[in-house]
Amino acid sequence: MSTEQIPAAVQAEHLPKRMRWFDGFAMAMTMPAALIATLGASIAGLGGWGAAVLWAISMLLAMGVNWIYTELATMFPDSSGGIAHYAAEAWKKRAPWVAPLAGVGYWLPWGTNLATYGAVTGSLVMAQWFPDQDWVLQLGPVSITFPVMVGLIVIGVMYLINVIGVRVTMTFVYVTAAILMIPLFVFIVFPLFQSDWAPMDLTWNLHGIEGLHTAIVWLYIMAWTTFGIEVCATFAPEYRDSVKDTTRAIKASVLFCLGVFFLVPLTLGGYAGEAAIAEDPATFFIASFADLVGGASDFMVVCLIASLLLIMTTSVADASRVLFNMGKEGVTVRGLGVLNKRGVPLRSLNVMLVMNVVILVVLQNPLAIIVTGNLGYILTHLLAVSGFFLLRKDRPDAERPIKLPRFFVPLSIVLSVILAIILVVGATGFSVTGYGGFLELGIALGLLALGVVIWVFVQRGTDRRELPSTPDSASTQTVGTQGRHE
């Protein structure tokens, strides 16, 4: 069998090593920016103190999970598959179908962020500058509104930025990450010097068994924002020093985000007030900016939008690399595991472009999009964290440039149980928040199932092409799918 006939030849594709740990940290600034989409709804549903405590708990869980990923990332420093690849490696002997399940489960929430934050951007633009643009264009079963139109434009712009290449993308990331510091500073510091800041007026809306159920459902929603710092691990093969840069980026991101997620609900929530937030949880920031900075409110909204562009840039870069790795490893259509001349996974970007346009037009509500993707996302974390235990058991002598203390093994089991509870309770009960229902759950399950079906067909096609026609061809059988490739 010639080299051209071996489907796995695309595995020769390598992402360029141009990034440093602070590049990964800048990418992780996505998470504080992502707080914009869910902060208002969490305060309205949980009370200010309930939201602050629950965000902190979610971030502490994320810290434990991501500390575990520092070891896994150094075990597989050449993989751009991130936590989905860790899960696939750990489970492949027991359940090879975990590879497509984790791959699609991880890719979906990151991949749909263009739609999520494109919708938020459209709402902010309308609230600040075009409040009278309440028209609706009906195209059969599809409704196009002004926020959706703005979101579609933003999706196109983010796609083009990522097509150009990683250095241009990182320049854009640094600019938007720096701009993000401005509204974060205003959110955290300015309210402290205002007479209207009243943190003691904030409430705690979690009581009894019903409160516990609501808290778990909200942990399901919050996980997308807090756990997302694992994006640092996805870029492991692109760091100049994959071991040191990956771990430094993850640890710096954990510590920074822990402070932000606890403080912002108390400072901004205590200033804006729960009543005002409940009235308009999506864009209550607008009124707060107008009060805190007066005539500079336009500038502050621009800063907020820039932070949302940071989320979308990071998400496109992350998700396209995961899809590229899935194609390279034979977890999905192999044609996606190809880079263009600039080292950009263009085919993966094209798939994401189409998917985000469809998701935005169909679902439109940002939180509905988040809860749709979260099913697979939390499932992937569950498989990756439990995979830490399996890899310690199955590969005790494997090279681990960073080997965590032994107590992380039982900790991984405890975290896996917690994640399983959050997954089951959250996926079956997120309607208690008022966002999401059977449509969103059905879409999530359908996409996960589709990923597994595609994987089955790819495996069958590979097996047929790899049937030995001569005794010598048996040597080529070690090159193939993720299930066979070590």
Coordinates of C-alpha atoms in Angstrom, one line a residue:
M1 CA 0.0 0.0 0.0
S2 CA 1.5 3.3 -1.0
T3 CA 1.8 6.3 1.3
E4 CA -0.9 8.1 -0.7
Q5 CA -3.3 5.3 0.0
I6 CA -2.9 5.4 3.8
P7 CA -5.7 7.5 5.2
A8 CA -3.7 8.3 8.3
A9 CA -1.2 10.1 6.3
V10 CA -2.8 13.3 7.4
Q11 CA -1.3 12.6 10.8
A12 CA 1.9 14.2 9.5
E13 CA 0.1 17.5 9.8
H14 CA 1.6 19.5 12.7
L15 CA 0.5 22.8 14.2
P16 CA 3.4 25.3 14.4
K17 CA 5.0 25.9 17.9
R18 CA 4.8 29.7 18.2
M19 CA 3.0 30.3 21.5
R20 CA 4.1 30.9 25.1
W21 CA 2.3 30.4 28.4
F22 CA 1.1 33.9 28.6
D23 CA -0.6 33.4 25.2
G24 CA -2.6 30.6 26.7
F25 CA -3.4 32.8 29.7
A26 CA -4.7 35.5 27.4
M27 CA -6.9 32.9 25.7
A28 CA -8.2 32.0 29.1
M29 CA -9.4 35.6 29.7
T30 CA -12.3 34.3 27.7
M31 CA -13.8 33.0 30.9
P32 CA -14.2 36.3 32.8
A33 CA -15.7 37.7 29.6
A34 CA -18.1 34.8 29.4
L35 CA -19.5 35.8 32.8
I36 CA -21.4 38.5 31.0
A37 CA -23.8 36.0 29.4
T38 CA -24.8 34.3 32.6
L39 CA -24.1 36.7 35.5
G40 CA -27.4 38.5 35.4
A41 CA -29.5 35.4 35.1
S42 CA -27.6 33.7 38.0
I43 CA -28.1 36.7 40.3
A44 CA -31.8 36.9 39.4
G45 CA -32.3 33.2 40.1
L46 CA -30.0 32.6 43.0
G47 CA -29.8 36.0 44.7
G48 CA -26.6 38.0 44.9
W49 CA -25.0 36.0 47.7
G50 CA -26.2 32.7 46.3
A51 CA -24.7 33.5 42.9
A52 CA -21.3 34.6 44.4
V53 CA -21.0 31.5 46.5
L54 CA -22.0 29.2 43.8
W55 CA -19.7 30.8 41.2
A56 CA -16.9 30.4 43.8
I57 CA -17.8 26.7 44.3
S58 CA -17.9 26.1 40.6
M59 CA -14.5 27.7 40.2
L60 CA -13.0 25.6 43.0
L61 CA -14.3 22.5 41.3
A62 CA -12.7 23.8 38.1
M63 CA -9.4 24.4 39.9
G64 CA -9.3 20.7 41.0
V65 CA -10.2 19.4 37.6
N66 CA -7.7 21.6 35.8
W67 CA -4.9 20.8 38.2
I68 CA -5.4 17.2 37.1
Y69 CA -5.1 18.3 33.5
T70 CA -1.6 19.6 34.1
E71 CA -0.4 16.0 34.3
L72 CA -2.5 14.8 31.4
A73 CA -1.4 17.6 29.2
T74 CA 2.3 16.7 29.7
M75 CA 1.6 13.0 28.9
F76 CA 0.2 14.1 25.5
P77 CA 2.1 17.3 24.6
D78 CA 1.7 16.8 20.9
S79 CA -2.1 16.6 20.9
S80 CA -4.3 19.5 20.0
G81 CA -7.4 17.5 21.2
G82 CA -7.2 18.8 24.7
I83 CA -9.3 17.0 27.3
A84 CA -11.3 15.1 24.7
H85 CA -8.0 13.4 23.6
Y86 CA -7.2 12.6 27.3
A87 CA -10.6 10.9 27.6
A88 CA -10.1 9.0 24.4
E89 CA -6.7 7.7 25.4
A90 CA -7.8 6.6 28.8
W91 CA -10.9 4.8 27.7
K92 CA -9.9 3.4 24.3
K93 CA -9.2 -0.1 25.5
R94 CA -12.5 -0.3 27.5
A95 CA -14.8 1.8 25.3
P96 CA -13.3 3.1 22.0
W97 CA -16.6 4.9 21.2
V98 CA -15.6 7.4 24.0
A99 CA -13.3 9.1 21.4
P100 CA -16.2 10.5 19.2
L101 CA -18.4 11.0 22.2
A102 CA -15.8 13.1 24.1
G103 CA -14.6 14.8 20.9
V104 CA -18.1 16.0 19.8
G105 CA -19.1 16.7 23.4
Y106 CA -16.1 19.0 23.8
W107 CA -16.2 20.6 20.4
L108 CA -19.9 21.5 20.5
P109 CA -19.9 24.1 23.3
W110 CA -16.7 25.7 22.1
G111 CA -17.8 25.5 18.5
T112 CA -21.2 27.2 19.2
N113 CA -19.7 30.1 21.1
L114 CA -19.8 32.2 18.0
A115 CA -23.6 31.9 18.0
T116 CA -23.8 32.3 21.8
Y117 CA -21.8 35.5 22.1
G118 CA -22.8 36.8 18.7
A119 CA -26.4 36.8 20.1
V120 CA -25.2 38.7 23.3
T121 CA -23.3 41.2 21.2
G122 CA -26.4 41.8 19.1
S123 CA -28.4 42.4 22.3
L124 CA -25.9 44.9 23.6
V125 CA -25.7 46.8 20.4
M126 CA -29.4 47.1 20.2
A127 CA -29.8 48.1 23.9
Q128 CA -27.1 50.8 23.7
W129 CA -27.5 52.3 20.2
F130 CA -30.5 51.0 18.4
P131 CA -33.3 50.4 21.0
D132 CA -36.0 51.0 18.4
Q133 CA -34.9 48.3 16.0
D134 CA -37.4 45.8 17.1
W135 CA -38.3 44.5 13.6
V136 CA -38.7 40.9 12.8
L137 CA -38.0 39.4 9.4
Q138 CA -39.9 36.1 9.0
L139 CA -38.3 33.6 6.5
G140 CA -40.7 30.7 6.7
P141 CA -40.1 29.0 10.1
V142 CA -37.0 31.2 10.8
S143 CA -37.2 34.6 12.4
I144 CA -34.4 37.2 11.9
T145 CA -34.2 40.0 14.4
F146 CA -31.8 42.9 14.7
P147 CA -29.7 41.2 17.3
V148 CA -29.5 38.0 15.2
M149 CA -28.5 40.0 12.2
V150 CA -25.6 41.7 14.2
G151 CA -24.6 38.2 15.5
L152 CA -24.4 36.8 11.9
I153 CA -22.1 39.7 10.9
V154 CA -19.9 39.1 13.9
I155 CA -19.7 35.4 13.1
G156 CA -18.4 36.2 9.7
V157 CA -15.8 38.6 11.0
M158 CA -14.5 36.2 13.6
Y159 CA -14.2 33.5 10.9
L160 CA -12.1 35.7 8.7
I161 CA -9.7 36.7 11.5
N162 CA -9.0 33.0 12.3
V163 CA -8.5 32.2 8.6
I164 CA -5.6 34.6 8.5
G165 CA -3.5 32.7 11.0
V166 CA -2.5 32.2 14.6
R167 CA -0.2 35.2 15.0
V168 CA -2.9 37.6 13.8
T169 CA -5.4 35.8 16.0
M170 CA -3.1 36.2 19.0
T171 CA -2.6 39.9 18.3
F172 CA -6.4 40.3 18.3
V173 CA -6.6 38.2 21.5
Y174 CA -4.1 40.5 23.3
V175 CA -5.9 43.6 22.3
T176 CA -9.3 42.4 23.4
A177 CA -7.9 40.9 26.6
A178 CA -6.4 44.2 27.5
I179 CA -9.7 46.0 26.8
L180 CA -11.5 43.4 29.0
M181 CA -9.5 44.6 32.0
I182 CA -11.3 48.0 31.8
P183 CA -14.9 46.8 32.4
L184 CA -13.6 44.2 34.9
F185 CA -11.9 47.0 36.9
V186 CA -15.0 49.1 36.7
F187 CA -17.2 46.1 37.8
I188 CA -15.0 45.3 40.8
V189 CA -13.6 48.6 42.0
F190 CA -16.0 51.4 41.1
P191 CA -19.1 50.1 43.0
L192 CA -17.0 50.1 46.3
F193 CA -16.9 53.8 46.3
Q194 CA -20.6 54.4 45.5
S195 CA -23.1 55.2 48.2
D196 CA -25.6 53.0 46.4
W197 CA -23.5 49.9 46.8
A198 CA -25.4 47.6 49.2
P199 CA -24.0 44.1 49.3
M200 CA -26.0 43.3 52.5
D201 CA -29.2 43.8 50.5
L202 CA -28.3 40.9 48.3
T203 CA -30.2 37.7 49.1
W204 CA -29.8 33.9 49.2
N205 CA -32.5 32.1 47.3
L206 CA -31.3 28.5 47.9
H207 CA -33.4 26.9 50.5
G208 CA -34.0 23.2 51.3
I209 CA -34.1 20.3 48.9
E210 CA -35.5 22.5 46.1
G211 CA -32.6 25.0 46.6
L212 CA -30.1 22.2 46.4
H213 CA -31.6 21.0 43.2
T214 CA -31.5 24.5 41.8
A215 CA -27.9 24.9 42.9
I216 CA -26.9 21.8 41.0
V217 CA -28.7 22.9 37.9
W218 CA -26.9 26.2 38.0
L219 CA -23.6 24.4 38.6
Y220 CA -24.3 22.7 35.3
I221 CA -24.7 26.0 33.6
M222 CA -21.8 27.7 35.3
A223 CA -19.4 24.8 34.4
W224 CA -19.2 26.1 30.9
T225 CA -17.8 29.4 32.1
T226 CA -15.6 28.2 35.0
F227 CA -14.2 25.0 33.6
G228 CA -13.3 26.6 30.3
I229 CA -9.8 27.5 31.5
E230 CA -8.8 24.1 30.2
V231 CA -8.5 25.8 26.8
C232 CA -4.9 26.3 27.8
A233 CA -4.3 22.6 27.4
T234 CA -5.7 22.5 23.9
F235 CA -2.8 24.6 22.6
A236 CA -0.2 22.3 24.2
P237 CA 1.4 21.3 20.9
E238 CA 1.7 25.0 19.9
Y239 CA 3.6 26.2 23.0
R240 CA 7.3 26.5 22.5
D241 CA 7.7 24.4 25.7
S242 CA 4.7 22.2 25.8
V243 CA 5.3 21.0 29.4
K244 CA 6.1 24.2 31.2
D245 CA 4.0 26.6 29.2
T246 CA 0.8 24.4 29.5
T247 CA 1.0 24.1 33.3
R248 CA 1.9 27.8 33.8
A249 CA -1.0 28.9 31.7
I250 CA -3.5 26.7 33.5
K251 CA -2.4 27.6 37.0
A252 CA -2.3 31.4 36.3
S253 CA -5.8 31.2 34.7
V254 CA -7.2 29.3 37.7
L255 CA -6.1 31.8 40.3
F256 CA -7.1 34.9 38.3
C257 CA -10.6 33.6 37.5
L258 CA -11.3 32.4 41.0
G259 CA -11.0 36.0 42.3
V260 CA -13.1 37.5 39.4
F261 CA -16.0 35.0 39.7
F262 CA -16.4 35.6 43.4
L263 CA -16.1 39.4 43.5
V264 CA -18.1 40.5 40.4
P265 CA -21.5 39.2 41.6
L266 CA -21.0 41.0 45.0
T267 CA -19.6 44.3 43.7
L268 CA -21.7 44.8 40.5
G269 CA -24.7 42.9 41.9
G270 CA -24.6 44.9 45.1
Y271 CA -24.6 48.1 43.1
A272 CA -27.1 47.4 40.4
G273 CA -29.6 45.7 42.8
E274 CA -31.4 42.4 42.3
A275 CA -34.6 44.0 41.2
A276 CA -33.0 45.9 38.3
I277 CA -31.0 42.8 37.3
A278 CA -34.1 40.5 37.4
E279 CA -35.9 43.0 35.1
D280 CA -33.2 42.8 32.5
P281 CA -30.6 40.1 33.2
A282 CA -29.1 40.2 29.8
T283 CA -28.2 43.9 29.4
F284 CA -28.5 45.4 32.9
F285 CA -24.8 46.3 32.5
I286 CA -25.8 49.2 30.3
A287 CA -27.6 51.1 33.0
S288 CA -24.8 50.3 35.5
F289 CA -22.2 51.7 33.1
A290 CA -24.3 54.9 32.6
D291 CA -24.4 55.4 36.4
L292 CA -20.8 54.5 37.1
V293 CA -19.0 56.3 34.3
G294 CA -21.5 58.8 33.1
G295 CA -20.8 59.9 29.5
A296 CA -18.3 57.1 29.0
S297 CA -21.0 54.5 28.9
D298 CA -20.7 54.1 25.1
F299 CA -17.0 53.4 25.5
M300 CA -17.6 50.9 28.2
V301 CA -20.1 49.0 26.1
V302 CA -17.6 48.9 23.3
C303 CA -15.2 47.4 25.9
L304 CA -17.8 44.8 26.7
I305 CA -18.3 43.9 23.1
A306 CA -14.5 43.6 22.6
S307 CA -14.4 41.1 25.5
L308 CA -17.1 39.1 23.8
L309 CA -15.0 39.2 20.6
L310 CA -12.2 37.7 22.7
I311 CA -14.4 34.8 23.7
M312 CA -15.4 34.2 20.1
T313 CA -11.8 34.4 18.8
T314 CA -10.6 31.9 21.5
S315 CA -13.5 29.6 20.9
V316 CA -13.0 29.4 17.1
A317 CA -9.2 28.8 17.6
D318 CA -9.9 26.1 20.2
A319 CA -12.8 24.3 18.6
S320 CA -11.2 24.3 15.1
R321 CA -8.1 22.6 16.5
V322 CA -10.1 20.0 18.3
L323 CA -12.0 19.2 15.1
F324 CA -8.7 19.1 13.2
N325 CA -7.3 16.7 15.8
M326 CA -10.4 14.5 15.5
G327 CA -10.0 14.3 11.8
K328 CA -6.2 13.6 12.1
E329 CA -6.8 10.8 14.5
G330 CA -9.7 9.3 12.5
V331 CA -12.4 10.1 15.1
T332 CA -14.4 11.9 12.5
V333 CA -14.1 12.6 8.8
R334 CA -10.4 12.5 8.0
G335 CA -10.6 15.3 5.5
L336 CA -11.0 17.7 8.5
G337 CA -7.5 16.8 9.8
V338 CA -5.7 19.0 7.2
L339 CA -4.0 22.4 7.5
N340 CA -3.7 25.0 4.8
K341 CA -0.5 26.7 3.8
R342 CA -0.7 29.1 6.8
G343 CA -1.0 26.2 9.3
V344 CA -4.7 26.9 9.8
P345 CA -7.3 24.1 10.0
L346 CA -9.5 25.8 7.3
R347 CA -11.9 22.9 6.7
S348 CA -12.7 22.7 10.4
L349 CA -13.3 26.5 10.4
N350 CA -15.7 26.1 7.5
V351 CA -17.8 23.5 9.4
M352 CA -18.0 25.8 12.4
L353 CA -19.1 28.7 10.3
V354 CA -22.1 26.8 8.9
M355 CA -23.0 25.3 12.3
N356 CA -23.0 28.6 14.1
V357 CA -25.2 30.3 11.5
V358 CA -27.7 27.5 11.9
I359 CA -27.6 27.4 15.7
L360 CA -27.9 31.2 16.1
V361 CA -30.9 31.4 13.7
V362 CA -32.7 28.4 15.3
L363 CA -32.1 28.9 19.1
Q364 CA -31.2 32.7 19.3
N365 CA -31.2 32.8 23.1
P366 CA -27.6 32.7 24.5
L367 CA -28.4 30.7 27.6
A368 CA -30.4 28.2 25.5
I369 CA -27.3 27.7 23.3
I370 CA -25.1 27.3 26.4
V371 CA -27.3 24.6 28.0
T372 CA -27.4 22.8 24.7
G373 CA -23.6 22.5 24.5
N374 CA -23.1 21.9 28.2
L375 CA -24.3 18.3 28.1
G376 CA -21.4 17.1 26.0
Y377 CA -19.0 19.5 27.7
I378 CA -19.5 18.2 31.2
L379 CA -19.6 14.6 30.0
T380 CA -16.2 15.2 28.4
H381 CA -14.8 16.5 31.7
L382 CA -16.3 13.5 33.5
L383 CA -14.6 11.1 31.0
A384 CA -11.3 13.0 31.2
V385 CA -11.1 13.3 35.0
S386 CA -12.0 9.6 35.4
G387 CA -9.5 8.9 32.7
F388 CA -6.8 10.3 35.0
F389 CA -7.4 7.4 37.4
L390 CA -7.5 4.9 34.5
L391 CA -4.2 6.1 33.0
R392 CA -2.5 5.9 36.4
K393 CA -3.8 2.3 36.6
D394 CA -3.2 1.1 33.0
R395 CA 0.0 3.0 32.3
P396 CA 1.9 3.3 35.6
D397 CA 5.3 3.5 33.8
A398 CA 4.2 6.1 31.1
E399 CA 6.3 9.2 30.8
R400 CA 4.9 11.9 33.0
P401 CA 7.0 15.1 33.0
I402 CA 4.7 16.4 35.7
K403 CA 3.4 13.8 38.1
L404 CA 0.9 15.0 40.7
P405 CA 1.0 13.7 44.3
R406 CA -0.8 10.4 45.0
F407 CA -3.8 12.0 46.7
F408 CA -4.9 13.3 43.3
V409 CA -6.0 9.7 42.4
P410 CA -8.8 9.5 45.0
L411 CA -9.5 13.2 44.3
S412 CA -10.2 12.4 40.6
I413 CA -12.7 9.8 41.7
V414 CA -14.5 12.2 44.0
L415 CA -14.5 14.9 41.3
S416 CA -15.9 12.3 38.8
V417 CA -18.8 11.5 41.1
I418 CA -19.6 15.2 41.6
L419 CA -19.4 15.8 37.8
A420 CA -21.7 12.8 37.2
I421 CA -24.3 14.3 39.7
I422 CA -24.1 17.7 38.0
L423 CA -24.5 16.1 34.6
V424 CA -27.6 14.0 35.4
V425 CA -29.4 16.6 37.5
G426 CA -28.5 19.5 35.2
A427 CA -29.3 17.9 31.9
T428 CA -32.7 16.7 33.2
G429 CA -33.6 19.9 35.1
F430 CA -32.2 23.0 33.5
S431 CA -35.7 24.1 32.7
V432 CA -36.0 25.3 36.3
T433 CA -33.9 28.3 35.4
G434 CA -36.3 29.2 32.6
Y435 CA -33.7 28.6 29.9
G436 CA -33.7 25.5 27.8
G437 CA -36.0 22.4 27.5
F438 CA -36.6 19.3 25.4
L439 CA -35.5 21.0 22.1
E440 CA -32.1 21.9 23.5
L441 CA -31.6 18.5 25.1
G442 CA -32.7 16.8 21.9
I443 CA -30.3 18.8 19.8
A444 CA -27.4 18.0 22.2
L445 CA -28.2 14.2 22.3
G446 CA -28.7 14.2 18.5
L447 CA -25.3 15.8 17.8
L448 CA -23.5 13.4 20.2
A449 CA -25.2 10.4 18.6
L450 CA -24.3 11.8 15.1
G451 CA -20.6 12.0 16.2
V452 CA -20.6 8.3 17.2
V453 CA -22.3 7.3 13.9
I454 CA -19.8 9.2 11.8
W455 CA -17.0 7.5 13.8
V456 CA -18.4 4.1 13.1
F457 CA -18.5 4.7 9.3
V458 CA -14.9 6.2 9.4
Q459 CA -13.7 3.1 11.2
R460 CA -15.4 0.7 8.8
G461 CA -13.9 2.6 5.8
T462 CA -10.5 2.5 7.3
D463 CA -10.7 -1.2 8.1
R464 CA -11.7 -2.0 4.5
R465 CA -8.8 0.0 3.1
E466 CA -6.3 -1.6 5.5
L467 CA -7.2 -5.2 4.7
P468 CA -3.8 -6.8 3.8
S469 CA -3.5 -7.8 0.2
T470 CA 0.0 -9.1 0.6
P471 CA 2.0 -10.3 3.7
D472 CA 4.1 -7.1 3.6
S473 CA 1.0 -4.8 3.9
A474 CA 0.4 -6.0 7.5
S475 CA 3.0 -3.5 8.6
T476 CA 0.8 -0.6 7.5
Q477 CA -2.0 -1.7 9.8
T478 CA -0.5 0.0 12.8
V479 CA -1.2 3.3 11.1
G480 CA -4.9 4.2 11.4
T481 CA -7.5 5.2 13.8
Q482 CA -7.2 6.6 17.3
G483 CA -8.2 3.3 18.7
R484 CA -5.0 1.7 17.2
H485 CA -2.6 4.6 17.2
E486 CA -0.5 4.9 20.4

